[in-house]
Short mmCIF file of C-alpha atoms in Angstrom, two decimals:
data_model
loop_
_atom_site.label_atom_id
_atom_site.label_comp_id
_atom_site.label_asym_id
_atom_site.label_seq_id
_atom_site.Cartn_x
_atom_site.Cartn_y
_atom_site.Cartn_z
CA MET P 1 112.14 68.71 85.48
CA LEU P 2 113.50 72.31 85.86
CA LEU P 3 111.11 73.49 83.19
CA LEU P 4 108.24 71.93 85.14
CA LEU P 5 109.32 73.60 88.41
CA ALA P 6 109.61 76.87 86.57
CA SER P 7 106.06 76.55 85.13
CA LEU P 8 104.63 75.61 88.48
CA ALA P 9 106.32 78.54 90.13
CA PHE P 10 104.90 80.89 87.52
CA VAL P 11 101.39 79.59 88.27
CA GLN P 12 102.04 79.99 92.08
CA TYR P 13 103.28 83.64 91.51
CA VAL P 14 100.07 84.41 89.50
CA ARG P 15 97.88 82.85 92.07
CA THR P 16 99.53 84.61 95.09
CA SER P 17 100.09 88.04 93.54
CA SER P 18 96.63 89.30 94.69
CA SER P 19 96.56 91.80 97.52
CA ASP P 20 94.63 91.69 100.86
CA GLN P 21 95.15 95.40 101.30
CA ASN P 22 92.81 98.25 100.76
CA PRO P 23 94.25 100.29 97.83
CA TYR P 24 93.33 103.56 99.65
CA LEU P 25 95.25 102.70 102.69
CA MET P 26 99.02 102.36 103.31
CA THR P 27 101.14 99.88 105.19
CA ASP P 28 104.63 98.49 105.00
CA TYR P 29 106.25 95.12 104.23
CA SER P 30 104.48 93.43 107.05
CA ARG P 31 100.99 94.30 105.46
CA LEU P 32 99.62 94.76 109.02
CA HIS P 33 97.90 97.84 110.32
CA PRO P 34 96.99 99.63 106.95
CA VAL P 35 95.94 103.30 107.70
CA LYS P 36 94.83 106.27 105.64
CA VAL P 37 97.63 108.77 104.98
CA GLU P 38 97.32 112.42 104.03
CA ARG P 39 99.31 111.77 100.93
CA VAL P 40 102.51 110.19 99.63
CA LEU P 41 104.99 112.78 98.16
CA GLN P 42 107.94 111.95 96.18
CA GLY P 43 111.16 113.53 97.29
CA GLU P 44 112.61 115.39 94.37
CA ALA P 45 114.63 118.53 95.35
CA GLU P 46 116.12 120.14 98.46
CA ALA P 47 113.97 123.28 98.16
CA GLN P 48 110.88 121.12 97.85
CA LEU P 49 111.64 119.14 100.94
CA ILE P 50 112.41 122.33 102.87
CA GLY P 51 109.08 123.74 101.84
CA LEU P 52 107.27 120.47 102.74
CA VAL P 53 108.72 120.50 106.14
CA LYS P 54 107.70 124.15 106.80
CA ASP P 55 104.26 123.63 105.38
CA ALA P 56 103.63 120.56 107.35
CA LYS P 57 104.72 122.42 110.55
CA ALA P 58 102.46 125.48 109.85
CA LYS P 59 99.43 123.07 109.31
CA GLY P 60 100.03 120.79 112.18
CA LEU P 61 100.62 117.75 109.92
CA LYS P 62 102.82 114.81 110.71
CA LEU P 63 105.72 113.58 108.43
CA SER P 64 106.88 110.02 108.06
CA ILE P 65 109.89 109.11 106.05
CA ALA P 66 110.01 106.04 103.69
CA GLY P 67 112.53 104.25 101.45
CA GLN P 68 111.74 100.87 100.28
CA ARG P 69 109.47 100.32 103.24
CA HIS P 70 110.94 96.96 104.20
CA SER P 71 110.81 97.86 107.90
CA GLN P 72 107.92 95.92 109.36
CA GLY P 73 106.86 97.86 112.40
CA GLY P 74 105.20 100.94 111.20
CA HIS P 75 108.39 102.96 111.08
CA THR P 76 107.67 104.51 107.64
CA TYR P 77 104.16 105.73 107.88
CA TYR P 78 101.53 107.11 110.31
CA LYS P 79 97.79 107.89 110.15
CA ASP P 80 96.89 111.15 108.33
CA ALA P 81 100.68 111.87 107.97
CA VAL P 82 102.42 113.07 104.82
CA VAL P 83 104.57 110.17 103.79
CA VAL P 84 107.84 111.40 102.18
CA ASP P 85 108.99 108.78 99.67
CA MET P 86 112.63 109.26 99.32
CA THR P 87 113.27 106.65 96.59
CA SER P 88 113.27 109.19 93.88
CA TYR P 89 115.83 111.28 95.62
CA ASN P 90 118.56 109.03 94.62
CA GLN P 91 121.65 110.56 92.88
CA VAL P 92 125.23 109.55 93.37
CA LEU P 93 126.74 113.00 93.99
CA SER P 94 130.55 112.14 94.02
CA VAL P 95 133.08 109.33 94.28
CA ASP P 96 136.56 110.10 95.62
CA PRO P 97 138.63 106.98 94.87
CA GLU P 98 141.85 108.27 96.55
CA ALA P 99 139.96 109.32 99.86
CA LYS P 100 137.81 106.16 99.40
CA ARG P 101 134.60 108.15 100.00
CA ILE P 102 131.32 108.40 98.13
CA VAL P 103 128.50 110.95 98.65
CA VAL P 104 124.95 109.78 97.79
CA GLN P 105 121.49 110.87 98.21
CA ALA P 106 119.34 109.12 100.77
CA GLY P 107 117.12 107.46 98.21
CA ALA P 108 119.88 105.73 96.32
CA THR P 109 120.19 102.08 96.75
CA TRP P 110 123.20 99.94 97.63
CA GLU P 111 123.05 98.71 94.01
CA ASP P 112 123.59 102.26 92.87
CA VAL P 113 126.56 102.63 95.21
CA GLN P 114 128.07 99.30 94.01
CA LYS P 115 127.80 100.32 90.36
CA ALA P 116 129.46 103.66 91.19
CA VAL P 117 132.42 102.28 93.10
CA ASN P 118 133.04 98.95 91.41
CA PRO P 119 135.01 100.49 88.44
CA TYR P 120 137.52 102.00 91.03
CA GLY P 121 138.25 98.66 92.71
CA LEU P 122 136.27 99.82 95.72
CA SER P 123 133.47 98.39 97.92
CA VAL P 124 131.29 99.21 100.83
CA LYS P 125 132.29 98.21 104.38
CA THR P 126 128.94 97.17 105.64
CA MET P 127 125.53 96.57 104.18
CA GLN P 128 122.55 94.07 104.34
CA SER P 129 122.95 90.94 102.23
CA LEU P 130 120.60 92.40 99.73
CA ASN P 131 121.48 95.59 97.74
CA VAL P 132 117.96 96.67 97.02
CA PHE P 133 117.54 98.88 100.17
CA THR P 134 118.19 102.69 100.26
CA ILE P 135 121.10 104.31 101.96
CA GLY P 136 118.85 106.57 104.08
CA GLY P 137 116.85 103.58 105.25
CA SER P 138 119.78 101.44 105.99
CA ILE P 139 121.48 104.08 108.14
CA SER P 140 118.23 104.97 109.89
CA ILE P 141 118.17 101.31 111.21
CA ASN P 142 121.89 101.16 111.62
CA ALA P 143 121.99 98.01 109.54
CA HIS P 144 124.55 95.14 109.60
CA GLY P 145 125.51 92.39 107.23
CA ARG P 146 127.98 89.62 106.38
CA ASP P 147 131.06 91.65 107.14
CA ILE P 148 132.49 90.50 110.40
CA ARG P 149 135.31 93.12 110.58
CA ASN P 150 133.61 96.48 110.22
CA GLY P 151 130.68 96.34 112.60
CA SER P 152 127.28 97.98 112.13
CA LEU P 153 126.63 100.58 109.42
CA ILE P 154 127.23 103.58 111.72
CA LYS P 155 131.03 102.79 111.51
CA SER P 156 130.95 103.28 107.82
CA VAL P 157 129.28 106.80 107.96
CA GLU P 158 131.57 109.81 107.93
CA SER P 159 128.81 112.50 107.90
CA PHE P 160 125.36 113.27 106.46
CA ARG P 161 123.19 116.29 105.96
CA LEU P 162 119.94 116.44 107.90
CA LEU P 163 116.83 118.48 107.20
CA THR P 164 115.49 119.24 110.74
CA ALA P 165 112.01 119.92 112.05
CA GLY P 166 112.69 123.58 111.96
CA GLY P 167 113.36 123.48 108.23
CA ASP P 168 117.05 123.92 108.49
CA ILE P 169 119.78 121.87 106.88
CA ILE P 170 122.67 120.91 108.97
CA GLN P 171 125.86 118.95 108.52
CA VAL P 172 126.08 116.04 111.02
CA SER P 173 129.35 114.25 111.75
CA ARG P 174 131.38 113.13 114.77
CA THR P 175 132.62 116.76 115.05
CA GLU P 176 129.67 118.79 113.73
CA ASN P 177 126.28 118.76 115.52
CA ALA P 178 127.81 115.65 117.07
CA GLU P 179 125.05 114.91 119.47
CA LEU P 180 122.69 114.11 116.48
CA PHE P 181 125.12 111.69 114.94
CA PRO P 182 124.35 108.62 117.27
CA LEU P 183 120.64 109.66 117.56
CA ALA P 184 119.71 109.83 113.75
CA LEU P 185 121.84 106.93 112.88
CA GLY P 186 119.58 104.07 114.14
CA GLY P 187 116.95 106.78 114.79
CA TYR P 188 114.25 105.42 112.53
CA GLY P 189 113.45 108.69 110.86
CA LEU P 190 112.45 110.51 114.12
CA PHE P 191 115.11 113.37 113.95
CA GLY P 192 114.60 114.57 110.39
CA ILE P 193 115.07 113.80 106.69
CA ILE P 194 118.46 112.62 105.86
CA LEU P 195 119.32 114.24 102.56
CA ASP P 196 122.73 112.78 101.55
CA VAL P 197 125.25 110.69 103.11
CA THR P 198 129.11 110.39 102.94
CA LEU P 199 130.21 106.76 103.26
CA ILE P 200 133.79 105.45 104.01
CA LEU P 201 134.68 102.77 101.48
CA THR P 202 137.13 99.87 101.41
CA GLU P 203 139.04 97.87 98.83
CA ASP P 204 137.10 95.38 96.60
CA GLU P 205 138.78 91.95 96.98
CA VAL P 206 138.69 88.42 95.58
CA TYR P 207 137.33 85.76 98.06
CA ARG P 208 137.26 82.03 97.93
CA GLU P 209 133.99 80.92 99.25
CA SER P 210 133.87 77.86 101.33
CA THR P 211 131.17 76.04 103.28
CA VAL P 212 131.37 73.70 106.08
CA LEU P 213 128.55 71.31 107.39
CA MET P 214 128.55 70.66 111.09
CA ASN P 215 126.52 69.86 114.05
CA LEU P 216 124.87 72.97 115.52
CA GLU P 217 126.50 72.41 118.81
CA GLU P 218 129.93 72.71 117.24
CA TYR P 219 129.25 76.11 115.55
CA SER P 220 130.10 78.39 118.35
CA ASP P 221 133.49 76.87 119.08
CA TYR P 222 134.15 76.70 115.31
CA PHE P 223 133.35 80.50 114.89
CA GLN P 224 135.36 81.56 117.88
CA ASN P 225 138.40 79.29 117.25
CA GLU P 226 138.62 79.11 113.44
CA VAL P 227 136.66 82.11 111.89
CA LEU P 228 137.25 85.08 114.15
CA PRO P 229 141.10 84.55 114.50
CA ASN P 230 141.61 84.40 110.82
CA PRO P 231 141.86 88.01 109.55
CA ASP P 232 141.62 86.83 105.94
CA ILE P 233 138.00 85.67 106.50
CA ARG P 234 136.22 88.85 105.74
CA LEU P 235 132.53 87.85 105.31
CA HIS P 236 130.66 85.07 107.14
CA ILE P 237 127.15 83.71 107.28
CA ALA P 238 125.76 80.52 108.79
CA ARG P 239 122.43 78.74 108.54
CA ILE P 240 120.54 76.42 111.10
CA SER P 241 118.46 73.68 109.90
CA VAL P 242 114.63 74.03 110.59
CA ALA P 243 113.92 70.86 108.65
CA GLU P 244 112.00 68.28 110.61
CA ASP P 245 114.70 65.60 110.06
CA SER P 246 117.56 67.75 111.48
CA TYR P 247 115.71 70.50 113.46
CA PHE P 248 118.23 72.71 115.23
CA LYS P 249 120.79 69.88 114.98
CA GLU P 250 122.69 70.70 111.82
CA ALA P 251 124.18 73.97 110.59
CA PHE P 252 126.55 75.10 107.81
CA SER P 253 128.97 77.96 107.99
CA LYS P 254 129.98 79.86 104.77
CA ASN P 255 133.12 81.84 104.85
CA TYR P 256 134.61 84.31 102.33
CA THR P 257 138.47 84.29 102.59
CA VAL P 258 140.77 86.57 100.75
CA ASP P 259 142.79 84.94 97.89
CA ARG P 260 145.64 87.27 96.99
CA SER P 261 146.70 84.92 94.11
CA LEU P 262 143.77 85.92 92.00
CA LYS P 263 143.35 89.26 90.08
CA LEU P 264 140.46 91.45 90.91
CA SER P 265 140.04 92.35 87.22
CA ASP P 266 139.28 88.80 86.35
CA HIS P 267 136.33 88.49 88.74
CA ASN P 268 134.82 92.02 89.44
CA LYS P 269 132.15 92.24 86.85
CA LEU P 270 128.94 92.80 88.75
CA LYS P 271 126.52 89.88 88.39
CA SER P 272 122.93 89.24 89.17
CA ASN P 273 122.37 86.44 91.79
CA ASP P 274 118.72 85.91 90.98
CA ASN P 275 119.15 82.96 88.72
CA TRP P 276 116.64 80.03 89.25
CA VAL P 277 114.01 82.39 90.75
CA ALA P 278 111.08 80.45 89.52
CA PRO P 279 111.90 77.03 90.90
CA GLY P 280 113.30 78.58 94.01
CA LYS P 281 110.02 80.40 94.58
CA LEU P 282 108.17 77.21 94.19
CA LEU P 283 110.49 75.30 96.64
CA PHE P 284 110.34 78.10 99.23
CA ASN P 285 106.48 78.21 99.00
CA ILE P 286 106.45 74.43 99.76
CA ASN P 287 108.80 75.16 102.72
CA ARG P 288 106.14 77.50 104.12
CA SER P 289 103.46 74.75 104.25
CA THR P 290 104.88 71.32 104.77
CA ASP P 291 107.59 69.46 106.75
CA TRP P 292 108.53 67.71 103.47
CA GLY P 293 109.22 71.11 101.95
CA LYS P 294 111.45 72.18 104.83
CA ASN P 295 113.48 68.87 104.47
CA ALA P 296 113.77 69.36 100.72
CA GLN P 297 114.85 72.99 101.16
CA TRP P 298 117.61 72.11 103.61
CA ASN P 299 118.89 69.15 101.64
CA LEU P 300 118.94 71.30 98.39
CA GLN P 301 120.94 73.99 100.38
CA LYS P 302 123.48 71.47 101.70
CA HIS P 303 123.89 70.21 98.12
CA PHE P 304 124.52 73.48 96.49
CA PHE P 305 126.52 75.33 99.31
CA VAL P 306 128.42 72.44 100.90
CA GLU P 307 129.10 70.01 98.07
CA GLN P 308 129.63 72.74 95.45
CA SER P 309 131.84 75.19 97.53
CA ASP P 310 135.13 76.74 96.67
CA LYS P 311 133.54 79.41 94.47
CA ILE P 312 135.55 82.46 93.50
CA VAL P 313 133.66 85.82 94.07
CA SER P 314 134.49 89.50 94.36
CA ARG P 315 133.48 91.37 97.57
CA ASN P 316 130.94 93.40 95.65
CA ASN P 317 129.28 90.26 94.13
CA ALA P 318 129.29 88.44 97.51
CA MET P 319 127.17 91.40 98.77
CA ARG P 320 124.42 90.83 96.02
CA ALA P 321 122.52 87.93 97.57
CA ALA P 322 119.39 86.51 95.72
CA SER P 323 116.10 87.50 97.17
CA ALA P 324 113.33 87.39 94.64
CA PHE P 325 112.67 83.69 95.26
CA MET P 326 111.46 84.59 98.85
CA GLU P 327 108.86 87.20 97.68
CA TYR P 328 105.38 86.46 98.94
CA SER P 329 102.06 88.22 98.54
CA GLN P 330 99.28 85.60 99.26
CA PRO P 331 96.36 87.25 101.14
CA GLY P 332 95.88 86.34 104.82
CA ALA P 333 99.49 85.59 105.75
CA ASN P 334 103.07 86.88 105.35
CA ASP P 335 106.62 86.21 106.08
CA LEU P 336 107.85 88.22 109.03
CA LEU P 337 111.33 88.88 110.27
CA GLN P 338 112.59 88.87 113.88
CA GLU P 339 116.19 89.06 114.86
CA TYR P 340 118.04 88.29 118.13
CA PHE P 341 121.62 89.31 119.26
CA ILE P 342 123.30 86.92 121.68
CA PRO P 343 126.63 87.32 123.31
CA LEU P 344 129.01 84.58 122.14
CA PRO P 345 129.22 82.86 125.70
CA GLN P 346 125.47 82.54 125.92
CA PHE P 347 124.90 81.43 122.31
CA ASP P 348 124.69 77.67 122.65
CA ALA P 349 122.25 77.63 125.49
CA PHE P 350 120.03 80.32 123.96
CA VAL P 351 119.68 78.80 120.57
CA GLN P 352 118.53 75.51 122.17
CA ARG P 353 115.88 77.38 124.17
CA LEU P 354 114.90 79.23 120.88
CA GLY P 355 114.31 76.02 119.09
CA ALA P 356 112.12 74.59 121.86
CA ILE P 357 109.94 77.70 122.11
CA VAL P 358 109.43 77.74 118.31
CA LYS P 359 108.24 74.12 118.62
CA GLU P 360 106.05 74.69 121.69
CA GLU P 361 104.35 77.77 120.34
CA ASP P 362 103.92 76.06 116.85
CA MET P 363 105.66 78.95 115.12
CA ASN P 364 106.30 78.26 111.41
CA LEU P 365 110.04 79.11 111.22
CA LEU P 366 111.09 79.11 107.48
CA ASN P 367 114.74 79.99 107.77
CA ILE P 368 117.33 81.02 110.29
CA THR P 369 120.70 82.65 109.50
CA ILE P 370 123.60 83.65 111.78
CA ARG P 371 125.56 86.83 111.42
CA TYR P 372 128.22 88.34 113.61
CA VAL P 373 128.24 92.02 114.71
CA ASN P 374 131.06 93.75 116.50
CA LYS P 375 130.26 95.85 119.55
CA ASP P 376 128.81 99.23 118.84
CA ASP P 377 129.32 101.99 121.63
CA GLU P 378 128.08 104.83 119.28
CA ALA P 379 124.46 104.46 118.40
CA VAL P 380 122.10 105.50 121.33
CA LEU P 381 119.78 102.56 120.43
CA SER P 382 122.65 100.10 119.82
CA TYR P 383 121.71 96.54 119.59
CA ALA P 384 125.40 95.33 119.82
CA LYS P 385 126.11 95.91 123.45
CA GLN P 386 129.00 93.66 123.08
CA ASP P 387 130.32 91.39 120.30
CA MET P 388 127.29 89.44 119.23
CA LEU P 389 125.99 86.63 117.06
CA ALA P 390 122.83 87.57 115.42
CA LEU P 391 120.01 85.13 114.68
CA VAL P 392 117.97 86.26 111.78
CA CYS P 393 114.54 84.33 111.87
CA LEU P 394 112.03 84.33 109.11
CA PHE P 395 108.60 83.26 110.34
CA HIS P 396 105.42 82.60 108.30
CA ALA P 397 102.32 83.85 110.16
CA PRO P 398 98.74 84.49 109.71
CA LEU P 399 97.74 88.16 109.50
CA SER P 400 94.53 87.61 111.39
CA LYS P 401 94.00 89.02 114.96
CA ALA P 402 94.24 85.49 116.44
CA GLY P 403 97.20 84.56 114.33
CA GLN P 404 99.11 87.65 115.27
CA GLN P 405 98.31 87.18 118.97
CA ARG P 406 99.89 83.68 118.80
CA MET P 407 102.93 85.14 117.11
CA LYS P 408 103.19 87.86 119.69
CA GLN P 409 102.95 85.40 122.53
CA GLY P 410 105.75 83.35 121.01
CA VAL P 411 108.01 86.31 120.41
CA GLU P 412 107.50 87.60 123.86
CA ARG P 413 108.72 84.26 125.23
CA ILE P 414 111.77 84.39 123.08
CA ILE P 415 112.54 88.04 124.13
CA ASN P 416 112.43 86.85 127.81
CA GLU P 417 115.08 84.24 126.88
CA VAL P 418 117.10 87.07 124.99
CA ILE P 419 116.99 89.13 128.18
CA ALA P 420 118.11 86.22 130.32
CA SER P 421 120.97 85.77 127.96
CA GLU P 422 122.08 89.45 128.14
CA GLY P 423 121.23 89.92 124.45
CA SER P 424 119.04 92.24 122.41
CA TYR P 425 116.53 92.24 119.60
CA TYR P 426 116.35 94.30 116.48
CA LEU P 427 113.92 97.19 116.32
CA PRO P 428 113.02 97.45 112.49
CA TYR P 429 110.63 94.61 112.86
CA ILE P 430 107.00 94.14 114.11
CA ALA P 431 106.72 95.51 117.60
CA TYR P 432 105.69 92.25 119.34
CA PRO P 433 107.92 92.93 122.46
CA THR P 434 106.19 94.73 125.36
CA LEU P 435 107.03 98.22 126.47
CA GLU P 436 108.73 96.63 129.53
CA GLN P 437 110.88 94.43 127.34
CA PHE P 438 111.81 97.24 125.03
CA ARG P 439 113.13 99.41 128.02
CA ASN P 440 115.04 96.44 129.46
CA VAL P 441 116.80 95.76 126.21
CA TYR P 442 117.39 99.40 125.23
CA PRO P 443 118.32 101.24 128.45
CA GLY P 444 119.27 104.38 126.34
CA TYR P 445 115.53 104.82 125.48
CA GLU P 446 114.99 107.74 127.99
CA TYR P 447 117.81 109.79 126.55
CA PHE P 448 116.85 108.94 123.02
CA PHE P 449 113.10 109.99 123.40
CA ALA P 450 114.11 113.10 125.55
CA LYS P 451 116.36 114.25 122.76
CA LYS P 452 113.63 113.56 120.24
CA LYS P 453 111.55 116.04 122.13
CA ASP P 454 114.30 118.50 122.26
CA TYR P 455 114.96 118.47 118.55
CA ASP P 456 111.29 118.06 117.46
CA PRO P 457 109.11 119.37 120.25
CA ASP P 458 106.03 119.38 118.03
CA GLU P 459 106.61 115.70 117.05
CA LEU P 460 106.57 116.58 113.41
CA PHE P 461 108.37 113.44 112.34
CA MET P 462 106.11 110.58 113.50
CA ASN P 463 105.77 106.88 113.17
CA TYR P 464 104.21 103.94 114.95
CA PHE P 465 107.34 102.86 116.49
CA TYR P 466 107.58 106.09 118.37
CA GLU P 467 103.80 106.02 119.28
CA GLN P 468 104.20 102.57 120.81
CA TYR P 469 107.44 102.97 122.70
CA GLY P 470 108.15 106.52 123.17
CA GLY P 471 105.26 108.85 122.35
#
């Protein structure tokens, strides 16, 4: 049976690996709005990047900065711009185990960081669930993840070096050029090229992974009364059912609790979590197209995560979630992320309204996970105005004009409920929200865009997020 599933998944992969994009145009993970760019240039050396900035400024060109290009709202490219691909600027420069610090170039991935720090019994404080993204990209969106104690990524950054629009390299920290620190972190590449970053590390630990199935209406109380007060629960994630048979009625919570009786050395070998990619790819594709597939996906998750819980895992391995099974490239449609942050007291009411809107607008919701983010007072465009529960929603939507208009209509309705709940939404994704909604959710926008003009008066660093909301 597994062999059959694997074979079918391979056929499906071959069938859907074609592209609906013009090879002479550039886009991002969304595959929306492809445009012609001046050229794509690989970042290779400091002097080269300085020369590029000065040359672009002299010629009146625009620069866009790209990593893995998983942002979905045009943050990493712009029409007729020079796109600076930083993925080749990826060296680990130093590790200081005693100080618990690492210095890495912006194009290095979280996997590169994990490989560098794992031998010292160290780990990152915050990162996304996947370790394939670049450090520069992650801090440019002020990412968050499964850690419920250390907040968004800005709290893990000690300093970084920034190549400015004037062609100068400056050190930025909470004490040096401090005004730029909360602007460039969560600044979507609009204040300069981040060259390298000093990250604050924490101890690697051994966790006992446990999963609890519950009614969705029980989740908020469970999280507030059993998860948050327990300091030994370091990581947490939950999932909500989008299956027809239990739609927005069931949820399961996965906790990672420190087990001090276990030796780290017995469990700290870095492992790949992309096993069973082929059958998983097939099942997730069925999830996209049928109610039966959504039921099967949810029941399989319950079996593996709930009935087979009590897994032992190191912190570094817990932060290496599988992702390849979700890859999708079929022409005409795509999987598109949206994310909503809701204060704990408003969570129960909001999540029910969310489920109702998704049904009413006939939005194809594939997966929804819950994270927790501590209040962030630093980043100017902070999404965590207070302690928040984040709802990470993966939708499947047509890329056609009509399909995208329907998607935009549904998202705008959801954002209105977010605003009514005193919440926020995440900016790295497709810019469906209106200008009015953006300004309502991000009241720091005026200061942010005014400072953008102060530091980059010629708007050398450019992307579509800036054009839509601030240009």
